[in-house]
């Protein structure tokens, strides 16, 4: 035993609350060490390398956390078989917590924990140990690593993930319905003992809820829990470690559980009968009162729909639901009449709009109530028998004649007496009146349909005992027509007959109008007055369409004998009594052309000399005056030598092109324009004012520049163009003046005869025959010797 002990690599001694188990270590003997050393020496002599095995191995140490003893906690002892006990070796400790948490005695190798350790902060420490020769400073053993593990103790209580939980579950849920799961964790080592084994239990909330001890799931423990009885529950859950055994640590949390509503309650009226009243004058839509059925549910489960299921007032009243208060509002649907019915009875039904099928077995989710409505009598105004009246009256009705009657009565039971009157705002002329006692209307003034065919008046009925109660009714009075107007010509006719007219010729068609309006329409008849029943000159033909034609009865009429004829015509209507009138048609005799178009109807023209009428004489006189004015103007313009206007007509605003295309009359034409004068250096032109505008003082008379230097027409034209461009009296519109001058550079020279007067002797035109067929005509005219004579 002693021999084996001497070769142990490490001796571990630990003392604390219980023994620390140490894993077995490998052993080395001194014999082995000596053999290794001999091998090493022989190898050195033979120049060979060898591996030196360490002489110690460190096991794993264990310590208890949270040590509270009076002395430092002994961890273990480090020792090597190289240590002879003479103090030549020194032990050194490095790594996690060396020197602060763990202290080693460098002489003996004893290790102590200097402080209290917490496994939850750090559960494993890795350290390294060295054994050094004090004299040489050489390691007698290679550095070795060892581990110190902290053994857990139950020093942490379970902690829930939340300090407070909130959950909800529908009311009336079955037993065992999961509500929520709570979770607690323990910081102790779950792999060592039961320090981290948590068990759940319920401290508060029984008998309504329970908790699963292992999972922490909270469940319902009672059936049919009603939200209406209790809505909020507070449950306290405990989590205890050590598997729930005594001595274990524990933690708690609070769970607030709310029961949510389900539609498990039908609506119920708090009373079976409701009483309301309404005045009979209440208009439709007037609210009379509110009723409400109570429903303990909330939200949409408490929504109620009201309806009238039956009753004698279902047509007179209505009920609507107030969505905000879930009340039923009873309103008037039709006009009420106290005298007709004084009490109505309604059966009102309240029904849930969102019933839950799971609870239909509890009964119908609706309720019924009786509503009685009494009608209150009020003093109402008189009521007419009709909404309006229409009365027909002949326009010849006598004053004081009764034309109709209006009837009104008091609808109340008292049946107060009524008086009638006419609203004078609707009868300003006071044509109609009414008997106040019986409502009979009569005429106060004559009527005239042609002036006013309709009268719209208003009749007022008022209670005698209460003048504030009154009503009014419109009365439409139509005036019926009688035949009291005779027909007459529809217009004034200007009729003429030609002197050369033939017998039987139509000269005029006449028509008539009548202010009356017979129901069958107008029908007029035309004939000559009895004194002229057989007229020698004209006759009348009734066309049977309310027109008549005037015809000639002889050939030819003479203005000298009779210039105007008066033809009286009688016009009759076809109504009763028959009305007639006489209209005189004036017929003038006129001179006409062969086509019958009138030329003159005046008799004065016959007195003028042979065929000259007054109009012709006036025309001749006007022509003479115009000629005299033109002569005066021409003389004045010639004296002033004004410029010719570019545009003669004031209204003519089109572009104008002035062309000079006079080719002259040949050699014999001495009146033609002589272009040679354009070359005359002595030529002078005075400025001419425009004839189409009035001269103004601001335009001074300009003299044209002398043309002494103008040796060619082209220069003359350029000068004139410049003058026209700068002329302030030029018209505001564009104009174009052309000067048809060929110039001096033409190869063919000038063919014009305008300059023939300035040349002497005969000219030779034989060269024209060489110019081709285009100049053949000129060659024939001027090429021969006898051309001039010809």
PDB file of N, CA and C in Angstrom, residues 312-400:
ATOM      1  N   UNK A 312    -104.935  47.007 -33.792  1.00  0.00           N
ATOM      2  CA  UNK A 312    -105.809  47.806 -34.646  1.00  0.00           C
ATOM      3  C   UNK A 312    -105.174  49.120 -35.092  1.00  0.00           C
ATOM      4  N   UNK A 313    -103.953  49.408 -34.610  1.00  0.00           N
ATOM      5  CA  UNK A 313    -103.278  50.637 -35.014  1.00  0.00           C
ATOM      6  C   UNK A 313    -102.031  50.404 -35.826  1.00  0.00           C
ATOM      7  N   UNK A 314    -101.886  49.214 -36.378  1.00  0.00           N
ATOM      8  CA  UNK A 314    -100.666  48.919 -37.141  1.00  0.00           C
ATOM      9  C   UNK A 314    -100.564  49.757 -38.404  1.00  0.00           C
ATOM     10  N   UNK A 315    -101.705  50.238 -38.936  1.00  0.00           N
ATOM     11  CA  UNK A 315    -101.674  51.085 -40.130  1.00  0.00           C
ATOM     12  C   UNK A 315    -101.513  52.555 -39.783  1.00  0.00           C
ATOM     13  N   UNK A 316    -101.752  52.919 -38.521  1.00  0.00           N
ATOM     14  CA  UNK A 316    -101.712  54.317 -38.117  1.00  0.00           C
ATOM     15  C   UNK A 316    -100.393  54.707 -37.447  1.00  0.00           C
ATOM     16  N   UNK A 317     -99.655  53.690 -36.953  1.00  0.00           N
ATOM     17  CA  UNK A 317     -98.421  53.971 -36.216  1.00  0.00           C
ATOM     18  C   UNK A 317     -97.296  53.085 -36.740  1.00  0.00           C
ATOM     19  N   UNK A 318     -96.097  53.489 -36.401  1.00  0.00           N
ATOM     20  CA  UNK A 318     -94.907  52.739 -36.813  1.00  0.00           C
ATOM     21  C   UNK A 318     -93.910  52.769 -35.662  1.00  0.00           C
ATOM     22  N   UNK A 319     -92.952  51.851 -35.681  1.00  0.00           N
ATOM     23  CA  UNK A 319     -91.916  51.804 -34.656  1.00  0.00           C
ATOM     24  C   UNK A 319     -90.573  51.579 -35.338  1.00  0.00           C
ATOM     25  N   UNK A 320     -89.587  52.347 -34.918  1.00  0.00           N
ATOM     26  CA  UNK A 320     -88.227  52.243 -35.467  1.00  0.00           C
ATOM     27  C   UNK A 320     -87.262  52.040 -34.305  1.00  0.00           C
ATOM     28  N   UNK A 321     -86.100  51.470 -34.606  1.00  0.00           N
ATOM     29  CA  UNK A 321     -85.104  51.141 -33.587  1.00  0.00           C
ATOM     30  C   UNK A 321     -84.024  52.199 -33.551  1.00  0.00           C
ATOM     31  N   UNK A 322     -83.743  52.720 -32.361  1.00  0.00           N
ATOM     32  CA  UNK A 322     -82.620  53.622 -32.160  1.00  0.00           C
ATOM     33  C   UNK A 322     -81.374  52.764 -31.965  1.00  0.00           C
ATOM     34  N   UNK A 323     -80.462  52.789 -32.931  1.00  0.00           N
ATOM     35  CA  UNK A 323     -79.291  51.914 -32.897  1.00  0.00           C
ATOM     36  C   UNK A 323     -78.337  52.263 -31.755  1.00  0.00           C
ATOM     37  N   UNK A 324     -78.389  53.511 -31.273  1.00  0.00           N
ATOM     38  CA  UNK A 324     -77.469  53.901 -30.206  1.00  0.00           C
ATOM     39  C   UNK A 324     -77.965  53.431 -28.843  1.00  0.00           C
ATOM     40  N   UNK A 325     -79.253  53.550 -28.597  1.00  0.00           N
ATOM     41  CA  UNK A 325     -79.795  53.195 -27.274  1.00  0.00           C
ATOM     42  C   UNK A 325     -80.549  51.881 -27.268  1.00  0.00           C
ATOM     43  N   UNK A 326     -80.743  51.271 -28.444  1.00  0.00           N
ATOM     44  CA  UNK A 326     -81.498  50.020 -28.559  1.00  0.00           C
ATOM     45  C   UNK A 326     -82.917  50.185 -28.001  1.00  0.00           C
ATOM     46  N   UNK A 327     -83.498  51.360 -28.292  1.00  0.00           N
ATOM     47  CA  UNK A 327     -84.870  51.635 -27.893  1.00  0.00           C
ATOM     48  C   UNK A 327     -85.771  51.625 -29.124  1.00  0.00           C
ATOM     49  N   UNK A 328     -87.034  51.346 -28.896  1.00  0.00           N
ATOM     50  CA  UNK A 328     -88.020  51.407 -29.952  1.00  0.00           C
ATOM     51  C   UNK A 328     -88.779  52.719 -29.872  1.00  0.00           C
ATOM     52  N   UNK A 329     -88.787  53.489 -30.974  1.00  0.00           N
ATOM     53  CA  UNK A 329     -89.439  54.794 -31.017  1.00  0.00           C
ATOM     54  C   UNK A 329     -90.752  54.629 -31.781  1.00  0.00           C
ATOM     55  N   UNK A 330     -91.850  54.919 -31.124  1.00  0.00           N
ATOM     56  CA  UNK A 330     -93.172  54.814 -31.743  1.00  0.00           C
ATOM     57  C   UNK A 330     -93.498  56.163 -32.376  1.00  0.00           C
ATOM     58  N   UNK A 331     -93.869  56.162 -33.661  1.00  0.00           N
ATOM     59  CA  UNK A 331     -94.154  57.386 -34.407  1.00  0.00           C
ATOM     60  C   UNK A 331     -95.528  57.289 -35.059  1.00  0.00           C
ATOM     61  N   UNK A 332     -96.046  58.480 -35.429  1.00  0.00           N
ATOM     62  CA  UNK A 332     -97.330  58.556 -36.130  1.00  0.00           C
ATOM     63  C   UNK A 332     -97.084  58.269 -37.607  1.00  0.00           C
ATOM     64  N   UNK A 333     -97.910  57.411 -38.162  1.00  0.00           N
ATOM     65  CA  UNK A 333     -97.766  57.028 -39.568  1.00  0.00           C
ATOM     66  C   UNK A 333     -98.813  57.700 -40.451  1.00  0.00           C
ATOM     67  N   UNK A 334    -100.049  57.823 -39.987  1.00  0.00           N
ATOM     68  CA  UNK A 334    -101.131  58.452 -40.731  1.00  0.00           C
ATOM     69  C   UNK A 334    -101.791  59.522 -39.850  1.00  0.00           C
ATOM     70  N   UNK A 335    -102.524  60.422 -40.525  1.00  0.00           N
ATOM     71  CA  UNK A 335    -103.231  61.462 -39.788  1.00  0.00           C
ATOM     72  C   UNK A 335    -104.288  60.832 -38.868  1.00  0.00           C
ATOM     73  N   UNK A 336    -104.329  61.329 -37.633  1.00  0.00           N
ATOM     74  CA  UNK A 336    -105.262  60.808 -36.637  1.00  0.00           C
ATOM     75  C   UNK A 336    -106.530  61.664 -36.603  1.00  0.00           C
ATOM     76  N   UNK A 337    -107.589  61.038 -36.197  1.00  0.00           N
ATOM     77  CA  UNK A 337    -108.870  61.740 -36.099  1.00  0.00           C
ATOM     78  C   UNK A 337    -109.558  61.280 -34.817  1.00  0.00           C
ATOM     79  N   UNK A 338    -109.627  62.203 -33.875  1.00  0.00           N
ATOM     80  CA  UNK A 338    -110.246  61.872 -32.585  1.00  0.00           C
ATOM     81  C   UNK A 338    -111.700  61.475 -32.752  1.00  0.00           C
ATOM     82  N   UNK A 339    -112.388  62.173 -33.676  1.00  0.00           N
ATOM     83  CA  UNK A 339    -113.798  61.889 -33.878  1.00  0.00           C
ATOM     84  C   UNK A 339    -114.006  60.515 -34.515  1.00  0.00           C
ATOM     85  N   UNK A 340    -113.021  60.017 -35.183  1.00  0.00           N
ATOM     86  CA  UNK A 340    -113.145  58.721 -35.834  1.00  0.00           C
ATOM     87  C   UNK A 340    -112.740  57.582 -34.896  1.00  0.00           C
ATOM     88  N   UNK A 341    -111.610  57.718 -34.160  1.00  0.00           N
ATOM     89  CA  UNK A 341    -111.144  56.670 -33.248  1.00  0.00           C
ATOM     90  C   UNK A 341    -110.296  57.324 -32.181  1.00  0.00           C
ATOM     91  N   UNK A 342    -110.566  56.970 -30.942  1.00  0.00           N
ATOM     92  CA  UNK A 342    -109.907  57.628 -29.825  1.00  0.00           C
ATOM     93  C   UNK A 342    -108.846  56.762 -29.163  1.00  0.00           C
ATOM     94  N   UNK A 343    -108.789  55.447 -29.407  1.00  0.00           N
ATOM     95  CA  UNK A 343    -107.839  54.555 -28.748  1.00  0.00           C
ATOM     96  C   UNK A 343    -107.372  53.482 -29.721  1.00  0.00           C
ATOM     97  N   UNK A 344    -106.044  53.268 -29.696  1.00  0.00           N
ATOM     98  CA  UNK A 344    -105.433  52.243 -30.545  1.00  0.00           C
ATOM     99  C   UNK A 344    -104.623  51.305 -29.658  1.00  0.00           C
ATOM    100  N   UNK A 345    -104.568  50.040 -30.049  1.00  0.00           N
ATOM    101  CA  UNK A 345    -103.805  49.024 -29.318  1.00  0.00           C
ATOM    102  C   UNK A 345    -102.821  48.354 -30.280  1.00  0.00           C
ATOM    103  N   UNK A 346    -101.555  48.285 -29.838  1.00  0.00           N
ATOM    104  CA  UNK A 346    -100.496  47.696 -30.675  1.00  0.00           C
ATOM    105  C   UNK A 346     -99.818  46.583 -29.900  1.00  0.00           C
ATOM    106  N   UNK A 347     -99.389  45.558 -30.605  1.00  0.00           N
ATOM    107  CA  UNK A 347     -98.548  44.510 -30.036  1.00  0.00           C
ATOM    108  C   UNK A 347     -97.149  44.680 -30.647  1.00  0.00           C
ATOM    109  N   UNK A 348     -96.205  45.029 -29.771  1.00  0.00           N
ATOM    110  CA  UNK A 348     -94.841  45.310 -30.204  1.00  0.00           C
ATOM    111  C   UNK A 348     -93.954  44.139 -29.825  1.00  0.00           C
ATOM    112  N   UNK A 349     -93.098  43.743 -30.759  1.00  0.00           N
ATOM    113  CA  UNK A 349     -92.207  42.597 -30.570  1.00  0.00           C
ATOM    114  C   UNK A 349     -90.762  43.072 -30.622  1.00  0.00           C
ATOM    115  N   UNK A 350     -89.945  42.599 -29.654  1.00  0.00           N
ATOM    116  CA  UNK A 350     -88.507  42.887 -29.612  1.00  0.00           C
ATOM    117  C   UNK A 350     -87.756  41.588 -29.862  1.00  0.00           C
ATOM    118  N   UNK A 351     -86.866  41.584 -30.843  1.00  0.00           N
ATOM    119  CA  UNK A 351     -86.166  40.368 -31.255  1.00  0.00           C
ATOM    120  C   UNK A 351     -84.682  40.647 -31.346  1.00  0.00           C
ATOM    121  N   UNK A 352     -83.856  39.689 -30.879  1.00  0.00           N
ATOM    122  CA  UNK A 352     -82.403  39.783 -31.078  1.00  0.00           C
ATOM    123  C   UNK A 352     -82.075  39.613 -32.556  1.00  0.00           C
ATOM    124  N   UNK A 353     -81.172  40.454 -33.013  1.00  0.00           N
ATOM    125  CA  UNK A 353     -80.793  40.385 -34.432  1.00  0.00           C
ATOM    126  C   UNK A 353     -79.688  39.364 -34.687  1.00  0.00           C
ATOM    127  N   UNK A 354     -78.924  38.950 -33.639  1.00  0.00           N
ATOM    128  CA  UNK A 354     -77.828  37.990 -33.818  1.00  0.00           C
ATOM    129  C   UNK A 354     -77.972  36.855 -32.803  1.00  0.00           C
ATOM    130  N   UNK A 355     -78.937  35.988 -32.973  1.00  0.00           N
ATOM    131  CA  UNK A 355     -79.083  34.874 -32.020  1.00  0.00           C
ATOM    132  C   UNK A 355     -77.953  33.863 -32.183  1.00  0.00           C
ATOM    133  N   UNK A 356     -77.615  33.176 -31.081  1.00  0.00           N
ATOM    134  CA  UNK A 356     -76.569  32.158 -31.082  1.00  0.00           C
ATOM    135  C   UNK A 356     -77.256  30.791 -31.137  1.00  0.00           C
ATOM    136  N   UNK A 357     -77.011  29.998 -32.178  1.00  0.00           N
ATOM    137  CA  UNK A 357     -77.697  28.699 -32.289  1.00  0.00           C
ATOM    138  C   UNK A 357     -77.428  27.762 -31.116  1.00  0.00           C
ATOM    139  N   UNK A 358     -76.315  27.950 -30.386  1.00  0.00           N
ATOM    140  CA  UNK A 358     -76.003  27.038 -29.289  1.00  0.00           C
ATOM    141  C   UNK A 358     -76.972  27.186 -28.121  1.00  0.00           C
ATOM    142  N   UNK A 359     -77.651  28.365 -28.065  1.00  0.00           N
ATOM    143  CA  UNK A 359     -78.507  28.614 -26.915  1.00  0.00           C
ATOM    144  C   UNK A 359     -79.972  28.758 -27.293  1.00  0.00           C
ATOM    145  N   UNK A 360     -80.316  28.328 -28.498  1.00  0.00           N
ATOM    146  CA  UNK A 360     -81.722  28.415 -28.897  1.00  0.00           C
ATOM    147  C   UNK A 360     -82.605  27.532 -28.033  1.00  0.00           C
ATOM    148  N   UNK A 361     -82.027  26.515 -27.440  1.00  0.00           N
ATOM    149  CA  UNK A 361     -82.835  25.643 -26.599  1.00  0.00           C
ATOM    150  C   UNK A 361     -83.283  26.336 -25.315  1.00  0.00           C
ATOM    151  N   UNK A 362     -82.649  27.468 -24.999  1.00  0.00           N
ATOM    152  CA  UNK A 362     -83.056  28.193 -23.808  1.00  0.00           C
ATOM    153  C   UNK A 362     -84.404  28.887 -23.991  1.00  0.00           C
ATOM    154  N   UNK A 363     -84.883  28.981 -25.232  1.00  0.00           N
ATOM    155  CA  UNK A 363     -86.186  29.607 -25.485  1.00  0.00           C
ATOM    156  C   UNK A 363     -86.091  30.630 -26.605  1.00  0.00           C
ATOM    157  N   UNK A 364     -87.235  31.164 -27.045  1.00  0.00           N
ATOM    158  CA  UNK A 364     -87.204  32.157 -28.136  1.00  0.00           C
ATOM    159  C   UNK A 364     -86.523  33.448 -27.679  1.00  0.00           C
ATOM    160  N   UNK A 365     -85.677  33.964 -28.536  1.00  0.00           N
ATOM    161  CA  UNK A 365     -84.934  35.170 -28.211  1.00  0.00           C
ATOM    162  C   UNK A 365     -85.718  36.400 -28.668  1.00  0.00           C
ATOM    163  N   UNK A 366     -86.926  36.568 -28.143  1.00  0.00           N
ATOM    164  CA  UNK A 366     -87.776  37.717 -28.414  1.00  0.00           C
ATOM    165  C   UNK A 366     -88.799  37.830 -27.302  1.00  0.00           C
ATOM    166  N   UNK A 367     -89.428  39.025 -27.257  1.00  0.00           N
ATOM    167  CA  UNK A 367     -90.422  39.259 -26.225  1.00  0.00           C
ATOM    168  C   UNK A 367     -91.516  40.157 -26.808  1.00  0.00           C
ATOM    169  N   UNK A 368     -92.660  40.155 -26.160  1.00  0.00           N
ATOM    170  CA  UNK A 368     -93.830  40.868 -26.648  1.00  0.00           C
ATOM    171  C   UNK A 368     -94.336  41.811 -25.554  1.00  0.00           C
ATOM    172  N   UNK A 369     -94.843  43.007 -25.997  1.00  0.00           N
ATOM    173  CA  UNK A 369     -95.438  43.971 -25.068  1.00  0.00           C
ATOM    174  C   UNK A 369     -96.635  44.613 -25.739  1.00  0.00           C
ATOM    175  N   UNK A 370     -97.568  45.106 -24.927  1.00  0.00           N
ATOM    176  CA  UNK A 370     -98.785  45.743 -25.413  1.00  0.00           C
ATOM    177  C   UNK A 370     -98.627  47.252 -25.267  1.00  0.00           C
ATOM    178  N   UNK A 371     -98.921  47.987 -26.349  1.00  0.00           N
ATOM    179  CA  UNK A 371     -98.811  49.447 -26.361  1.00  0.00           C
ATOM    180  C   UNK A 371    -100.185  50.024 -26.675  1.00  0.00           C
ATOM    181  N   UNK A 372    -100.679  50.898 -25.787  1.00  0.00           N
ATOM    182  CA  UNK A 372    -101.967  51.551 -25.998  1.00  0.00           C
ATOM    183  C   UNK A 372    -101.730  53.034 -26.237  1.00  0.00           C
ATOM    184  N   UNK A 373    -102.366  53.534 -27.293  1.00  0.00           N
ATOM    185  CA  UNK A 373    -102.193  54.940 -27.688  1.00  0.00           C
ATOM    186  C   UNK A 373    -103.567  55.580 -27.723  1.00  0.00           C
ATOM    187  N   UNK A 374    -103.718  56.614 -26.934  1.00  0.00           N
ATOM    188  CA  UNK A 374    -104.984  57.359 -26.923  1.00  0.00           C
ATOM    189  C   UNK A 374    -104.824  58.641 -27.722  1.00  0.00           C
ATOM    190  N   UNK A 375    -105.869  58.982 -28.479  1.00  0.00           N
ATOM    191  CA  UNK A 375    -105.867  60.176 -29.322  1.00  0.00           C
ATOM    192  C   UNK A 375    -106.544  61.299 -28.558  1.00  0.00           C
ATOM    193  N   UNK A 376    -105.874  62.451 -28.494  1.00  0.00           N
ATOM    194  CA  UNK A 376    -106.404  63.610 -27.795  1.00  0.00           C
ATOM    195  C   UNK A 376    -107.124  64.530 -28.771  1.00  0.00           C
ATOM    196  N   UNK A 377    -108.273  65.009 -28.365  1.00  0.00           N
ATOM    197  CA  UNK A 377    -109.055  65.909 -29.189  1.00  0.00           C
ATOM    198  C   UNK A 377    -108.481  67.322 -29.086  1.00  0.00           C
ATOM    199  N   UNK A 378    -108.396  68.007 -30.233  1.00  0.00           N
ATOM    200  CA  UNK A 378    -107.988  69.407 -30.264  1.00  0.00           C
ATOM    201  C   UNK A 378    -108.983  70.166 -31.112  1.00  0.00           C
ATOM    202  N   UNK A 379    -109.017  71.471 -30.922  1.00  0.00           N
ATOM    203  CA  UNK A 379    -109.915  72.322 -31.694  1.00  0.00           C
ATOM    204  C   UNK A 379    -109.344  72.489 -33.093  1.00  0.00           C
ATOM    205  N   UNK A 380    -109.976  71.866 -34.066  1.00  0.00           N
ATOM    206  CA  UNK A 380    -109.486  71.879 -35.438  1.00  0.00           C
ATOM    207  C   UNK A 380    -110.205  72.933 -36.255  1.00  0.00           C
ATOM    208  N   UNK A 381    -109.535  73.446 -37.288  1.00  0.00           N
ATOM    209  CA  UNK A 381    -110.195  74.432 -38.153  1.00  0.00           C
ATOM    210  C   UNK A 381    -111.260  73.757 -39.008  1.00  0.00           C
ATOM    211  N   UNK A 382    -112.162  74.551 -39.578  1.00  0.00           N
ATOM    212  CA  UNK A 382    -113.206  73.979 -40.439  1.00  0.00           C
ATOM    213  C   UNK A 382    -112.609  73.217 -41.609  1.00  0.00           C
ATOM    214  N   UNK A 383    -113.356  72.240 -42.060  1.00  0.00           N
ATOM    215  CA  UNK A 383    -112.917  71.398 -43.173  1.00  0.00           C
ATOM    216  C   UNK A 383    -113.941  71.539 -44.290  1.00  0.00           C
ATOM    217  N   UNK A 384    -113.465  71.870 -45.505  1.00  0.00           N
ATOM    218  CA  UNK A 384    -114.348  72.003 -46.663  1.00  0.00           C
ATOM    219  C   UNK A 384    -114.691  70.621 -47.206  1.00  0.00           C
ATOM    220  N   UNK A 385    -115.799  70.574 -47.876  1.00  0.00           N
ATOM    221  CA  UNK A 385    -116.255  69.297 -48.435  1.00  0.00           C
ATOM    222  C   UNK A 385    -115.422  68.857 -49.620  1.00  0.00           C
ATOM    223  N   UNK A 386    -114.715  69.780 -50.253  1.00  0.00           N
ATOM    224  CA  UNK A 386    -113.869  69.450 -51.407  1.00  0.00           C
ATOM    225  C   UNK A 386    -112.498  70.107 -51.217  1.00  0.00           C
ATOM    226  N   UNK A 387    -111.514  69.585 -51.898  1.00  0.00           N
ATOM    227  CA  UNK A 387    -110.197  70.250 -51.838  1.00  0.00           C
ATOM    228  C   UNK A 387    -110.155  71.527 -52.664  1.00  0.00           C
ATOM    229  N   UNK A 388    -111.018  71.675 -53.644  1.00  0.00           N
ATOM    230  CA  UNK A 388    -111.162  72.888 -54.452  1.00  0.00           C
ATOM    231  C   UNK A 388    -112.514  72.837 -55.145  1.00  0.00           C
ATOM    232  N   UNK A 389    -112.937  74.021 -55.624  1.00  0.00           N
ATOM    233  CA  UNK A 389    -114.237  74.140 -56.283  1.00  0.00           C
ATOM    234  C   UNK A 389    -114.049  74.745 -57.664  1.00  0.00           C
ATOM    235  N   UNK A 390    -114.883  74.268 -58.617  1.00  0.00           N
ATOM    236  CA  UNK A 390    -114.932  74.805 -59.969  1.00  0.00           C
ATOM    237  C   UNK A 390    -116.379  75.197 -60.271  1.00  0.00           C
ATOM    238  N   UNK A 391    -116.562  76.475 -60.628  1.00  0.00           N
ATOM    239  CA  UNK A 391    -117.897  77.010 -60.889  1.00  0.00           C
ATOM    240  C   UNK A 391    -117.911  77.620 -62.280  1.00  0.00           C
ATOM    241  N   UNK A 392    -118.929  77.272 -63.098  1.00  0.00           N
ATOM    242  CA  UNK A 392    -119.121  77.839 -64.435  1.00  0.00           C
ATOM    243  C   UNK A 392    -120.222  78.901 -64.374  1.00  0.00           C
ATOM    244  N   UNK A 393    -119.953  80.068 -64.994  1.00  0.00           N
ATOM    245  CA  UNK A 393    -120.903  81.187 -64.987  1.00  0.00           C
ATOM    246  C   UNK A 393    -120.987  81.771 -66.389  1.00  0.00           C
ATOM    247  N   UNK A 394    -122.220  82.010 -66.886  1.00  0.00           N
ATOM    248  CA  UNK A 394    -122.386  82.691 -68.155  1.00  0.00           C
ATOM    249  C   UNK A 394    -121.978  84.142 -68.002  1.00  0.00           C
ATOM    250  N   UNK A 395    -121.360  84.670 -69.049  1.00  0.00           N
ATOM    251  CA  UNK A 395    -120.866  86.036 -68.924  1.00  0.00           C
ATOM    252  C   UNK A 395    -121.994  87.074 -68.912  1.00  0.00           C
ATOM    253  N   UNK A 396    -123.199  86.673 -69.266  1.00  0.00           N
ATOM    254  CA  UNK A 396    -124.320  87.619 -69.216  1.00  0.00           C
ATOM    255  C   UNK A 396    -125.131  87.465 -67.949  1.00  0.00           C
ATOM    256  N   UNK A 397    -124.547  86.776 -66.938  1.00  0.00           N
ATOM    257  CA  UNK A 397    -125.287  86.615 -65.685  1.00  0.00           C
ATOM    258  C   UNK A 397    -125.521  87.978 -65.045  1.00  0.00           C
ATOM    259  N   UNK A 398    -126.687  88.114 -64.436  1.00  0.00           N
ATOM    260  CA  UNK A 398    -127.077  89.387 -63.847  1.00  0.00           C
ATOM    261  C   UNK A 398    -126.380  89.570 -62.500  1.00  0.00           C
ATOM    262  N   UNK A 399    -126.241  90.830 -62.113  1.00  0.00           N
ATOM    263  CA  UNK A 399    -125.678  91.145 -60.811  1.00  0.00           C
ATOM    264  C   UNK A 399    -126.593  90.621 -59.709  1.00  0.00           C
ATOM    265  N   UNK A 400    -126.000  90.038 -58.702  1.00  0.00           N
ATOM    266  CA  UNK A 400    -126.754  89.447 -57.609  1.00  0.00           C
ATOM    267  C   UNK A 400    -127.099  87.992 -57.821  1.00  0.00           C
TER     268      UNK A 400
END
